[in-house]
PDB file of C-alpha atoms and ligand atoms in Angstrom:
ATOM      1  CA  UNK P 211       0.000   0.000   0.000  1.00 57.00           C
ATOM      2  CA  UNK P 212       1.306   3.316  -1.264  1.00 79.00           C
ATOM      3  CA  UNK P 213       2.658   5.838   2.119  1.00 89.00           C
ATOM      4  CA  UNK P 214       0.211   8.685   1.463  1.00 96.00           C
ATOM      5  CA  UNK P 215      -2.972   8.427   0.018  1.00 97.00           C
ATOM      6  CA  UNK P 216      -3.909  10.181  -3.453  1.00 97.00           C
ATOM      7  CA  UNK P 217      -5.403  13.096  -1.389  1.00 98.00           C
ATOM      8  CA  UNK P 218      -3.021  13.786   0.622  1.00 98.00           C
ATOM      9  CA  UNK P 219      -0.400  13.633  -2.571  1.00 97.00           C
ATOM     10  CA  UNK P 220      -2.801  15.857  -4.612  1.00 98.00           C
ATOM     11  CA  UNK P 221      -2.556  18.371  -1.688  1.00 98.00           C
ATOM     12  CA  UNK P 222       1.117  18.281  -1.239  1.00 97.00           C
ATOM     13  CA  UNK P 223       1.548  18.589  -4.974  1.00 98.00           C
ATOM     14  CA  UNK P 224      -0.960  20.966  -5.658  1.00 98.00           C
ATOM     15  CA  UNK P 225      -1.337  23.536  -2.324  1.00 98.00           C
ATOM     16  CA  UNK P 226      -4.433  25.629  -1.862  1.00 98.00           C
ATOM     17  CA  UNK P 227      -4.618  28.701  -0.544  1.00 98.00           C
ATOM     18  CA  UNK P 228      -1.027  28.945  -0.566  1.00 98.00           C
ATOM     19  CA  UNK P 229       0.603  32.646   0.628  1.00 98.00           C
ATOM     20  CA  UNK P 230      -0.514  35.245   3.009  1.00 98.00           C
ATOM     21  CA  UNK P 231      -3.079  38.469   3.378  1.00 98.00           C
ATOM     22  CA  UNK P 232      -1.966  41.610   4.298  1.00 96.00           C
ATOM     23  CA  UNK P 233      -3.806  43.050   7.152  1.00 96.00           C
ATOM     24  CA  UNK P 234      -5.254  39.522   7.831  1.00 98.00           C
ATOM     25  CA  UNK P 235      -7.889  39.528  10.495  1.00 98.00           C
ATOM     26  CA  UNK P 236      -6.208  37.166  12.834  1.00 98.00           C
ATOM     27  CA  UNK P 237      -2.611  35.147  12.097  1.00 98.00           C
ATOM     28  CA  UNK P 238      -1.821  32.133  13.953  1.00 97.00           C
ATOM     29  CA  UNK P 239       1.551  30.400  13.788  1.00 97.00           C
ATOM     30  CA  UNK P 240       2.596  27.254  16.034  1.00 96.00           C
ATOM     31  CA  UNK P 241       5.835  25.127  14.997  1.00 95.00           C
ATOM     32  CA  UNK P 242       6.703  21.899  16.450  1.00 89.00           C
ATOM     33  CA  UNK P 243       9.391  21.402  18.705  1.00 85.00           C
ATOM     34  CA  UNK P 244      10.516  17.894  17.863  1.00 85.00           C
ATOM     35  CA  UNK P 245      10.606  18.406  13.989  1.00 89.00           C
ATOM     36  CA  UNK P 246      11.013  21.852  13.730  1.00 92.00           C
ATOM     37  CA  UNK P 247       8.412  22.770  11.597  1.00 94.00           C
ATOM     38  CA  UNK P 248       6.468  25.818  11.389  1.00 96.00           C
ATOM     39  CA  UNK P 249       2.502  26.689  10.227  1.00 97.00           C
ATOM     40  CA  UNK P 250       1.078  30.004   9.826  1.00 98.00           C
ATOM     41  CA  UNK P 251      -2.202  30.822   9.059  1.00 98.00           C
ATOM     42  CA  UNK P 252      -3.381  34.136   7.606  1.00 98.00           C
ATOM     43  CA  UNK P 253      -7.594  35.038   8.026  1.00 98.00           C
ATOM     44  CA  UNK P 254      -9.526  37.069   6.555  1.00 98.00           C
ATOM     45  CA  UNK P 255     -13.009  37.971   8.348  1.00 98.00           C
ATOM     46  CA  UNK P 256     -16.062  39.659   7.489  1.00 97.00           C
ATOM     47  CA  UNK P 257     -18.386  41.829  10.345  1.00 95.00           C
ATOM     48  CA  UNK P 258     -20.420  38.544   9.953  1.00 96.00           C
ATOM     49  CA  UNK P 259     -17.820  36.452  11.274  1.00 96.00           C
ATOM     50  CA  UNK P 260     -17.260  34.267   8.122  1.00 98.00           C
ATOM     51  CA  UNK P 261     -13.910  33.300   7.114  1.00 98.00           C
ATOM     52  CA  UNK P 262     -13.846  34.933   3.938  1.00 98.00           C
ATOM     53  CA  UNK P 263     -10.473  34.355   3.208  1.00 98.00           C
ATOM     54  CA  UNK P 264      -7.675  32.154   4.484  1.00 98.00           C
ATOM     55  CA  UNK P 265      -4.108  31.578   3.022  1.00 98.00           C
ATOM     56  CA  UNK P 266      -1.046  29.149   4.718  1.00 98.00           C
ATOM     57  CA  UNK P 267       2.725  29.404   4.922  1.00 97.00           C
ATOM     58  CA  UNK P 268       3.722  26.083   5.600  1.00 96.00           C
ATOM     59  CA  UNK P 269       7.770  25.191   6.471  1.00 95.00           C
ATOM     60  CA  UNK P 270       7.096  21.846   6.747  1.00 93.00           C
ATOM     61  CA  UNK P 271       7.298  17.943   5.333  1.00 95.00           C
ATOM     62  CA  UNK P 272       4.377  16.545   3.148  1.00 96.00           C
ATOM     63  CA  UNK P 273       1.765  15.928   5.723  1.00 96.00           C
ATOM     64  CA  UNK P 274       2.112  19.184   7.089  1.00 97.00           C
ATOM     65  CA  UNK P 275       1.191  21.087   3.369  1.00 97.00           C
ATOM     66  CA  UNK P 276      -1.170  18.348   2.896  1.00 98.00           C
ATOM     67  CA  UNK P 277      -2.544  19.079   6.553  1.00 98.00           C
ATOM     68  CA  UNK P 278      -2.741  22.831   6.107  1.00 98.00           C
ATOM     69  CA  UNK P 279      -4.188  22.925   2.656  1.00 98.00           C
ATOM     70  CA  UNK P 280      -6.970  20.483   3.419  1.00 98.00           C
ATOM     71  CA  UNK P 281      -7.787  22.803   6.706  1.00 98.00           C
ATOM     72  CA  UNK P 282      -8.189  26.248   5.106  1.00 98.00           C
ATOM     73  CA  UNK P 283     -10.275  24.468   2.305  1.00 98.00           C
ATOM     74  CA  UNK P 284     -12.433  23.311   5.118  1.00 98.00           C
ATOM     75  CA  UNK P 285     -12.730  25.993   7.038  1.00 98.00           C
ATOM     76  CA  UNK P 286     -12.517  28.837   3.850  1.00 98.00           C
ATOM     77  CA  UNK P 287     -16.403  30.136   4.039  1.00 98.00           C
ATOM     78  CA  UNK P 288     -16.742  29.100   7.457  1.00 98.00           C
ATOM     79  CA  UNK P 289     -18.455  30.614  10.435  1.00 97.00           C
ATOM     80  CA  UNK P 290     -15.307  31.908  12.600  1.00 96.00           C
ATOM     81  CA  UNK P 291     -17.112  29.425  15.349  1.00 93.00           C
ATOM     82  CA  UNK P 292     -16.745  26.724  12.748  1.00 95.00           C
ATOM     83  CA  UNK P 293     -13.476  26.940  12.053  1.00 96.00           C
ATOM     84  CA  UNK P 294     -13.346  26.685  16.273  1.00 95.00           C
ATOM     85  CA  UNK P 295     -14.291  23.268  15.887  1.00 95.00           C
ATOM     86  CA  UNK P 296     -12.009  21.883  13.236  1.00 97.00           C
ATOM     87  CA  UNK P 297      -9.814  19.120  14.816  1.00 96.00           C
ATOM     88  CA  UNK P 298      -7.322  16.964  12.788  1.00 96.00           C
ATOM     89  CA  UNK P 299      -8.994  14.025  13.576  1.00 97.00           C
ATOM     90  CA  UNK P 300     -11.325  15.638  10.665  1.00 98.00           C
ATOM     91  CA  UNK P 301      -8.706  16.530   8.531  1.00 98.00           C
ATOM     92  CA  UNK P 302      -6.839  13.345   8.820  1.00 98.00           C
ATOM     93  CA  UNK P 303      -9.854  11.818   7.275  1.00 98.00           C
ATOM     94  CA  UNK P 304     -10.710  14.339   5.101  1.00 98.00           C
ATOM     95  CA  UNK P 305      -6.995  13.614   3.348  1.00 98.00           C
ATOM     96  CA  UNK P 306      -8.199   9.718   3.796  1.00 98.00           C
ATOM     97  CA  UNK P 307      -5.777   9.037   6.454  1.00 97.00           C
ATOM     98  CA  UNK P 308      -2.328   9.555   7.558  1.00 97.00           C
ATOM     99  CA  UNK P 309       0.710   7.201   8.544  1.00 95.00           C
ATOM    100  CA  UNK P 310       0.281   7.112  12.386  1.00 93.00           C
ATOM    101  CA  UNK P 311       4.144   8.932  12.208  1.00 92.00           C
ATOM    102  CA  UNK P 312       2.520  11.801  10.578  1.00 94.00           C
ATOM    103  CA  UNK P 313      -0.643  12.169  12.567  1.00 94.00           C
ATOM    104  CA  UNK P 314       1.407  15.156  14.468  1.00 92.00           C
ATOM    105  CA  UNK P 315       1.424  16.859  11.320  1.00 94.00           C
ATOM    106  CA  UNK P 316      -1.744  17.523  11.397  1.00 96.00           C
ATOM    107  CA  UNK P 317      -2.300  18.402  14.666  1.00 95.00           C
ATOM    108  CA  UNK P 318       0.051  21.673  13.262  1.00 95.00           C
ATOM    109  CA  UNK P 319      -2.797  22.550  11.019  1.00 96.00           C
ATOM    110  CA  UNK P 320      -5.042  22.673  13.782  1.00 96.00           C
ATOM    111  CA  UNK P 321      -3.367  24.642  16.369  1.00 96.00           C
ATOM    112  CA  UNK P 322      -2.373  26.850  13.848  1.00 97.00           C
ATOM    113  CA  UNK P 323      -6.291  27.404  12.736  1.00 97.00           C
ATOM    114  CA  UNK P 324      -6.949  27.736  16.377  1.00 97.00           C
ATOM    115  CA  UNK P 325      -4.113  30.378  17.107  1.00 97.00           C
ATOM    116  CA  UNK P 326      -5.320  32.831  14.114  1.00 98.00           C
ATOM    117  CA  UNK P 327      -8.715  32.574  15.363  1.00 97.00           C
ATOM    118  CA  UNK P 328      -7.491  33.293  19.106  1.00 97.00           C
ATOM    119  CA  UNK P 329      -5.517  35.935  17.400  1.00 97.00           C
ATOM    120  CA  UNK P 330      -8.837  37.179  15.948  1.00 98.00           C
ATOM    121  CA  UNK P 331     -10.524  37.888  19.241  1.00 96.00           C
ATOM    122  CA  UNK P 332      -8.015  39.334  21.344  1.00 96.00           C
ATOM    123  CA  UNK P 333      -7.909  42.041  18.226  1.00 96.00           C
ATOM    124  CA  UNK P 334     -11.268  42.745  18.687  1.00 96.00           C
ATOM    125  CA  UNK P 335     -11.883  42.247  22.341  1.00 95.00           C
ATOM    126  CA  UNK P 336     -13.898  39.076  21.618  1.00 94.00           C
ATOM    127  CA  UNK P 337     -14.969  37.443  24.876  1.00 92.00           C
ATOM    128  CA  UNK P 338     -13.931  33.412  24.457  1.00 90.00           C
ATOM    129  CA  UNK P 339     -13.598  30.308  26.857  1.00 87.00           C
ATOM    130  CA  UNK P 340      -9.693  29.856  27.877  1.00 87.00           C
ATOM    131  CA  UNK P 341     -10.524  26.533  27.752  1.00 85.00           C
ATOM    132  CA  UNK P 342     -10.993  26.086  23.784  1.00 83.00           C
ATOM    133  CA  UNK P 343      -7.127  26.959  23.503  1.00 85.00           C
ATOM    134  CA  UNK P 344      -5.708  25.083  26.090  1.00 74.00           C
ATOM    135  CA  UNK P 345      -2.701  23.788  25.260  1.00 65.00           C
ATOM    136  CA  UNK P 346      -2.488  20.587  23.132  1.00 56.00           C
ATOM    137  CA  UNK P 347      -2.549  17.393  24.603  1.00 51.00           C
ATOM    138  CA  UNK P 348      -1.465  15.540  22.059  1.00 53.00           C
ATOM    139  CA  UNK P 349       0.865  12.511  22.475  1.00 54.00           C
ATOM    140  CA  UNK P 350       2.654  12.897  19.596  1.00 52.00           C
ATOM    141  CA  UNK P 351       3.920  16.818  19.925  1.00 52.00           C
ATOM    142  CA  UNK P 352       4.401  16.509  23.612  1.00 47.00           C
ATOM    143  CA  UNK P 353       8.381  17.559  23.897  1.00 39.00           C
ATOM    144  CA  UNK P 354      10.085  15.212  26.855  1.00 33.00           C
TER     145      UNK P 354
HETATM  146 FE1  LIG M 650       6.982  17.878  11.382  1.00 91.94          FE
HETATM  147 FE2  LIG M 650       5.349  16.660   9.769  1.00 91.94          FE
HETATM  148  S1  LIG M 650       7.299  15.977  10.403  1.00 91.94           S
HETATM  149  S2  LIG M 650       5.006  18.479  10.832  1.00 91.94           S
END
């Protein structure tokens, strides 16, 4: 069985929403400790709170472009509450899968999603619950 599915290969090949916005709404950027790689995500967001725009920088191996492509296509249109709610267990399967080595790649795309939108609401004095950016939990980017 091939390493990466086609989806994931079609995203890695073929990036979208590749680049940045100027005077983006909110920008979140995380990096992983143990690989060293870094996401940022650029959004742009209407006085409705949709996500009418969203672009990636993404320093990273294949399942981290593939990750961060796939998440600003799903989230691209979005209600900024949405976007919120977008874990990588969800974009793991939207890409039809990951090798478990690469699962932490994808948690990237969703930190990074949640640190733009974080980034969003302290601009703008948004109330939110602490608790919906808690720090990740997740096995694989845990540093020892
Ligand atoms: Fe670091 Fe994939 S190996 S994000």
């Amino acid at each position: 069985m091939a390493l990466y599915s086609e989806k994931v290969m079609d995203h890695f090949i073929n990036p979208r929403n590749v680049g940045q916005i100027e005077n983006a709404d909110g920008v979140g950027e995380v990096g992983n400790a143990r690989c060293g790689d870094i996401m940022k995500i650029f959004l742009k967001i209407n006085k409705d709170g949709i996500i009418e725009d969203v672009k990636f920088n993404t320093f990273g191996c294949a399942s981290a472009i593939a990750s961060s492509s796939m998440a600003t296509e799903m989230i691209k249109g979005q209600p900024v509450s949405k976007a919120l709610e977008l874990t990588n267990k969800a974009v793991v399967e939207a890409l039809d899968g990951l090798p478990a080595i690469k699962i932490h790649c994808s948690v990237l795309a969703e930190e990074a999603v949640k640190a733009a939108v974080k980034d969003y609401y302290d601009k703008n004095s948004i109330e939110y619950d602490k608790e919906l950016f808690k720090e990740n939990s997740c096995e694989h980017c845990n540093i020892e």
